């Protein structure tokens, strides 16, 4: 079996991590048990470009139990858990091409390795697999029946391809399922971003000035959790609506230029380019910490930071210290890459349970319906989304009320007023 990982001898530790995560993913476990019996993915070759974590491992194992052959590469050069990658290869015979800290060339070579498998389905987190296929491996397209996308940034890229008439096959937006974005983006990113910052810096958040750029679902999760730890949280936005929401949720809203002089920590979660740039670097106070929780390392203009700095050194595991004019020091976490996955372990298993249940069931859905689907971005079917919510509640031993026939009738009527 072909694979490229850091060190196969790490498999023992990785296997324990995979089992620990699996124990906190009850919905995925139920799917896995059904897949074991029914083999709904029999014969399907799945190429996955996802963060190589213990939760992703459980998804890969589920797909394999369902009869698929799976090939996995990383969706970010810094997010791979090398011990998990080793265990997937050694204990589960799943080919993995990912090494934490790989350079850009190896990152893309690993994507090419997954494409070499002759895949029929793409499972992406950020759309690098689809875009590489489209730009450099078009000969593989006739073989592909469909795919799915995990994250907001990937969906933005796919919708742009769809708009240009370039979407090569049907894709499901796992990101837009209610059981994904309302939990993974909000509570997952909220907790794991704080976790990454704390593991990297060991800083006290209570009393700190904490700035969150972007008040989408990820930004609001981060802001809420930072506030919970006692930080004074400021939000920056470009959307008047989201800015209003942030104010009414109890946060200060400012422009980033206004927020910089007092900011202790800045986190970007916008999905856009150069959100923190030269006009901000020069306004920051000595000791300010910059980090990013968006998918790509483009939100902080690192090239300019490098250019205007007189010196740079690695001061802790994932912290680079930049020395600016006059000796001012600015700290950048994880080279501007996803702080939650580079400095911590990504979202907790409990939320990835629902995200990856959506992935597994979307894969089954596309296999069953490929012939009737068009080259469009589809939402996860509502029945799947609702079933995942129902199973998750069940796993939490929580029952909910049901509408009485009288209530149902009332909700379907228009003639009953005061
Ligand atoms: N994205 C964010 N957190 C993740 C995790 N734990 N595993 C896989 N992908 C993720």
XYZ file of C-alpha atoms and ligand atoms in Angstrom:
428
model
C 0.000 0.000 0.000
C 1.336 3.421 -1.005
C 1.380 6.076 1.744
C 3.405 9.042 2.995
C 3.315 9.847 6.679
C 5.770 11.070 9.301
C 6.467 7.907 11.298
C 4.604 4.595 11.341
C 5.848 3.872 14.874
C 3.442 6.567 16.179
C 0.489 4.280 15.344
C -0.042 3.035 18.928
C -0.739 6.522 20.283
C -2.839 7.381 17.240
C -5.057 4.328 17.674
C -5.881 5.306 21.266
C -6.752 8.839 20.121
C -9.009 7.476 17.382
C -10.804 5.248 19.885
C -11.225 8.130 22.365
C -12.740 10.352 19.675
C -14.945 7.508 18.417
C -16.400 7.143 21.910
C -17.699 10.711 21.642
C -19.219 10.333 18.176
C -22.428 8.353 18.783
C -24.248 9.398 15.594
C -21.341 8.400 13.400
C -21.124 5.124 15.326
C -24.750 4.294 14.486
C -24.070 5.036 10.828
C -20.952 2.880 10.974
C -22.925 -0.036 12.421
C -25.500 0.215 9.628
C -22.788 0.620 6.977
C -21.072 -2.529 8.311
C -24.235 -4.540 7.663
C -25.533 -2.925 4.470
C -22.287 -1.942 2.663
C -24.027 0.958 0.838
C -20.729 2.326 -0.524
C -19.553 -1.006 -1.942
C -16.991 -0.487 -4.684
C -16.856 3.327 -4.393
C -13.413 4.956 -4.418
C -13.452 8.011 -2.169
C -10.647 10.584 -2.246
C -10.692 12.760 0.863
C -8.820 16.010 1.466
C -9.629 16.753 5.109
C -7.803 17.752 8.277
C -6.151 14.499 9.357
C -7.461 14.283 12.922
C -8.839 11.561 15.178
C -12.377 12.602 14.178
C -11.566 12.376 10.476
C -10.087 8.943 11.151
C -13.465 7.813 12.479
C -15.136 9.105 9.320
C -12.631 7.284 7.100
C -13.177 4.043 9.030
C -16.957 4.462 8.685
C -16.709 4.895 4.903
C -14.457 1.854 4.669
C -16.894 -0.208 6.751
C -19.542 0.891 4.244
C -17.587 -0.811 1.463
C -15.676 2.190 0.045
C -11.928 2.318 -0.600
C -10.651 5.548 0.903
C -7.555 7.647 0.234
C -6.770 10.572 2.501
C -4.582 13.673 2.244
C -4.466 16.806 4.390
C -6.539 19.912 3.726
C -3.969 22.104 5.497
C -0.192 21.660 5.837
C -0.248 22.254 9.604
C -3.339 20.365 10.787
C -2.218 16.742 10.471
C -2.016 14.610 13.601
C 0.938 12.401 12.663
C 0.071 9.651 15.151
C -3.468 9.405 13.773
C -2.106 9.228 10.217
C 0.204 6.388 11.297
C -2.616 4.419 12.881
C -4.894 4.821 9.851
C -2.150 3.269 7.739
C -1.043 0.536 10.150
C -4.224 -0.475 11.942
C -6.923 0.327 9.384
C -5.022 -0.098 6.095
C -6.152 3.294 4.838
C -3.616 5.067 2.574
C -2.744 8.484 4.018
C -0.578 11.167 2.398
C -0.008 13.854 5.025
C 2.762 15.076 7.299
C 2.350 17.912 9.803
C 4.449 20.884 8.658
C 4.766 19.722 5.026
C 5.737 22.450 2.556
C 3.535 23.682 -0.253
C 5.049 21.300 -2.824
C 4.521 18.203 -0.669
C 1.021 19.395 0.190
C 0.083 19.441 -3.501
C 2.028 16.225 -4.255
C -0.093 14.538 -1.600
C -3.271 15.818 -3.239
C -1.975 14.378 -6.523
C -1.407 11.006 -4.795
C -5.059 10.905 -3.774
C -6.089 11.840 -7.314
C -3.862 9.011 -8.640
C -6.143 6.536 -6.842
C -8.659 6.926 -9.678
C -11.234 8.306 -7.252
C -14.964 8.465 -8.023
C -16.003 10.768 -5.195
C -14.270 13.819 -3.702
C -14.662 14.755 -0.047
C -13.104 18.171 0.444
C -12.502 20.687 3.210
C -11.641 23.929 1.399
C -12.090 22.651 -2.206
C -8.397 22.038 -2.971
C -9.171 18.558 -4.316
C -11.864 19.802 -6.714
C -9.830 22.786 -7.852
C -6.660 20.707 -8.413
C -8.718 18.159 -10.340
C -10.227 20.898 -12.416
C -6.970 22.683 -13.153
C -4.532 19.797 -13.621
C -6.220 16.377 -13.808
C -9.214 16.837 -16.063
C -8.745 13.363 -17.555
C -10.099 11.973 -14.255
C -13.397 13.880 -14.416
C -15.456 11.313 -16.391
C -14.910 8.831 -13.562
C -16.310 11.085 -10.856
C -19.929 10.779 -9.749
C -19.948 13.593 -7.187
C -18.521 14.981 -4.015
C -19.085 16.921 -0.839
C -17.592 20.015 0.768
C -17.097 20.603 4.470
C -16.427 24.290 4.954
C -17.607 27.848 4.189
C -14.468 28.758 2.216
C -14.833 25.645 0.049
C -18.491 26.436 -0.624
C -17.595 29.990 -1.688
C -15.112 28.513 -4.204
C -17.622 25.921 -5.468
C -20.399 28.483 -5.891
C -17.969 30.666 -7.876
C -17.214 27.642 -10.107
C -20.964 26.961 -10.462
C -21.590 30.598 -11.440
C -18.871 30.372 -14.121
C -20.395 27.097 -15.428
C -17.227 25.273 -14.327
C -18.599 22.940 -11.667
C -17.528 19.533 -12.968
C -20.004 17.265 -11.114
C -22.721 17.404 -8.410
C -21.523 18.480 -4.982
C -23.226 18.568 -1.613
C -22.621 21.461 0.742
C -22.215 19.725 4.070
C -21.313 23.140 5.486
C -24.831 24.448 4.991
C -26.606 21.658 6.871
C -28.173 22.987 10.087
C -26.552 20.156 12.019
C -23.195 21.350 10.683
C -22.836 25.122 10.713
C -24.971 25.863 13.771
C -22.779 23.597 15.884
C -19.397 23.005 14.202
C -18.864 26.590 13.017
C -20.221 28.173 16.195
C -19.444 25.922 19.175
C -16.650 23.957 17.486
C -14.698 26.951 16.201
C -15.553 28.908 19.339
C -14.011 26.384 21.695
C -11.152 25.116 19.522
C -9.917 28.597 18.591
C -9.661 29.589 22.243
C -8.037 26.201 22.915
C -5.417 26.846 20.198
C -4.610 30.337 21.483
C -4.306 29.105 25.059
C -2.138 26.102 24.188
C 0.143 28.299 22.063
C 0.479 31.201 24.490
C -0.718 30.097 27.964
C -2.105 33.649 28.288
C -4.766 34.743 30.746
C -7.803 35.842 28.760
C -9.623 37.433 31.701
C -9.270 41.191 31.439
C -7.601 41.078 28.018
C -8.731 43.096 25.013
C -9.783 40.452 22.515
C -10.710 41.406 18.955
C -12.669 39.114 16.637
C -12.695 40.039 12.936
C -15.875 38.718 11.342
C -19.195 37.931 12.998
C -20.313 34.945 10.959
C -21.075 31.707 12.785
C -17.384 31.115 13.551
C -16.763 34.676 14.704
C -19.761 34.686 17.012
C -18.638 31.380 18.540
C -15.167 32.765 19.207
C -16.480 36.062 20.602
C -18.930 34.292 22.922
C -16.326 31.908 24.317
C -13.727 34.679 24.799
C -16.331 36.714 26.702
C -17.084 33.635 28.815
C -13.455 33.580 29.908
C -13.574 37.205 30.987
C -12.053 38.938 27.957
C -13.294 42.362 26.854
C -14.413 41.472 23.344
C -14.576 43.802 20.345
C -15.979 42.703 16.998
C -15.077 44.155 13.593
C -17.431 43.674 10.632
C -18.148 44.886 7.111
C -21.827 43.901 7.189
C -24.150 46.409 8.910
C -26.528 43.589 9.843
C -23.893 41.432 11.492
C -22.411 44.485 13.219
C -25.844 45.217 14.722
C -26.195 41.624 15.853
C -22.790 41.813 17.528
C -23.780 45.009 19.369
C -27.057 43.508 20.555
C -25.248 40.344 21.632
C -23.309 42.639 23.966
C -20.048 43.215 22.080
C -18.330 46.459 21.166
C -18.095 47.063 17.426
C -15.267 49.158 15.983
C -13.205 49.384 12.850
C -10.042 47.328 13.061
C -7.932 50.488 12.866
C -9.785 51.792 15.943
C -9.430 48.491 17.782
C -5.695 47.967 17.123
C -4.057 50.337 19.640
C -5.554 48.509 22.644
C -5.847 44.957 21.253
C -4.029 42.209 23.164
C -5.212 39.412 20.867
C -6.734 39.581 17.386
C -8.399 36.589 15.722
C -9.543 36.661 12.109
C -12.564 34.583 11.052
C -13.728 36.253 7.853
C -12.648 33.965 4.983
C -11.246 37.031 3.222
C -7.871 38.357 2.199
C -5.550 40.746 4.117
C -7.994 41.630 6.854
C -5.073 42.595 9.091
C -2.605 44.581 6.977
C 0.026 47.340 7.153
C -2.360 50.086 8.318
C -3.170 47.823 11.276
C 0.341 46.536 12.038
C 1.559 50.089 12.550
C -1.293 50.851 14.992
C -0.834 47.732 17.148
C 0.642 48.046 20.611
C 3.819 46.306 21.691
C 3.155 42.638 22.462
C -0.053 42.234 20.439
C -0.856 38.691 19.319
C -2.254 37.924 15.854
C -4.003 34.695 14.940
C -6.320 33.323 12.292
C -9.168 30.844 12.450
C -10.257 31.087 8.820
C -9.516 28.269 6.373
C -6.589 29.826 4.463
C -3.524 31.680 5.733
C -4.464 34.815 3.797
C -6.344 36.836 6.394
C -3.200 38.346 7.919
C -0.888 39.987 5.368
C 2.211 38.099 6.466
C 4.351 39.109 3.476
C 3.997 42.766 4.439
C 4.571 41.976 8.111
C 7.835 40.272 7.073
C 8.803 43.263 4.905
C 8.271 45.897 7.570
C 9.994 43.874 10.287
C 13.625 44.270 11.229
C 13.863 40.858 12.822
C 11.972 37.634 13.446
C 12.483 34.639 15.719
C 10.508 31.629 16.862
C 9.931 32.286 20.507
C 7.663 29.326 21.370
C 6.371 26.242 19.522
C 3.887 28.055 17.305
C 4.721 31.718 17.998
C 6.841 33.919 15.746
C 8.019 37.219 17.178
C 8.329 40.090 14.668
C 10.304 43.182 15.649
C 9.082 46.380 14.014
C 10.352 49.947 13.777
C 11.270 51.288 17.230
C 11.527 47.777 18.712
C 7.758 47.085 18.872
C 7.106 43.328 19.051
C 4.162 41.628 17.339
C 3.468 37.917 17.777
C 1.990 35.709 15.044
C 0.499 32.318 15.912
C 0.806 29.257 13.658
C 2.212 31.233 10.700
C -1.255 32.663 10.229
C -2.768 29.225 9.604
C -5.845 27.824 11.349
C -4.926 28.327 14.993
C -7.423 25.761 16.262
C -5.966 22.920 14.216
C -2.315 23.956 14.180
C -1.972 24.736 17.896
C -4.701 22.458 19.257
C -6.654 19.476 17.924
C -9.471 21.161 16.010
C -13.106 20.971 17.003
C -14.135 18.543 19.711
C -15.405 15.118 18.648
C -18.954 15.866 19.825
C -19.529 18.467 17.104
C -17.507 16.659 14.439
C -19.910 13.771 15.110
C -22.706 15.708 13.396
C -20.507 17.249 10.685
C -19.120 13.867 9.698
C -22.492 12.124 9.960
C -23.529 14.620 7.245
C -20.439 13.677 5.197
C -21.085 9.930 5.465
C -24.790 10.209 4.614
C -24.153 12.711 1.784
C -21.719 10.241 0.237
C -24.367 7.515 0.407
C -26.960 9.920 -1.030
C -24.796 10.829 -4.017
C -23.954 7.169 -4.686
C -27.679 6.348 -4.747
C -28.785 9.402 -6.750
C -25.820 10.250 -8.992
C -27.723 9.604 -12.210
C -30.403 12.198 -11.526
C -28.203 14.955 -10.079
C -26.925 17.918 -12.105
C -23.592 19.730 -11.884
C -24.829 21.934 -9.052
C -24.098 22.652 -5.413
C -26.857 20.876 -3.462
C -27.856 21.210 0.164
C -27.859 18.164 2.396
C -31.417 16.757 2.069
C -33.582 17.958 4.978
C -34.492 14.396 5.982
C -30.805 13.639 6.544
C -30.217 16.885 8.460
C -33.237 16.277 10.715
C -32.386 12.618 11.276
C -28.907 13.616 12.456
C -30.421 16.116 14.927
C -32.827 13.431 16.165
C -30.079 10.850 16.659
C -27.835 13.374 18.418
C -30.624 14.267 20.849
C -31.274 10.574 21.446
C -27.586 10.064 22.235
C -27.951 12.837 24.845
C -30.950 11.032 26.389
C -33.122 14.026 25.579
C -36.768 13.746 24.570
C -38.764 16.552 23.023
C -42.494 17.237 22.856
C -44.673 16.412 19.854
C -47.410 18.576 18.356
C -50.961 17.517 19.184
C -53.262 16.965 16.166
C -55.049 20.188 17.158
C -51.751 22.120 17.114
C -50.776 20.675 13.757
C -54.098 21.711 12.292
C -53.749 25.224 13.750
C -50.287 25.670 12.240
C -51.578 24.609 8.831
C -54.570 26.951 8.914
C -55.146 30.631 8.115
C -58.716 31.214 9.269
C -58.392 31.035 13.063
C -57.664 34.552 14.429
C -58.180 36.053 17.878
N -12.181 20.921 11.292
C -12.202 21.540 12.480
N -11.973 20.668 13.480
C -11.782 19.448 12.923
C -11.504 18.173 13.449
N -11.381 17.956 14.750
N -11.364 17.176 12.563
C -11.492 17.407 11.241
N -11.761 18.580 10.691
C -11.914 19.612 11.526
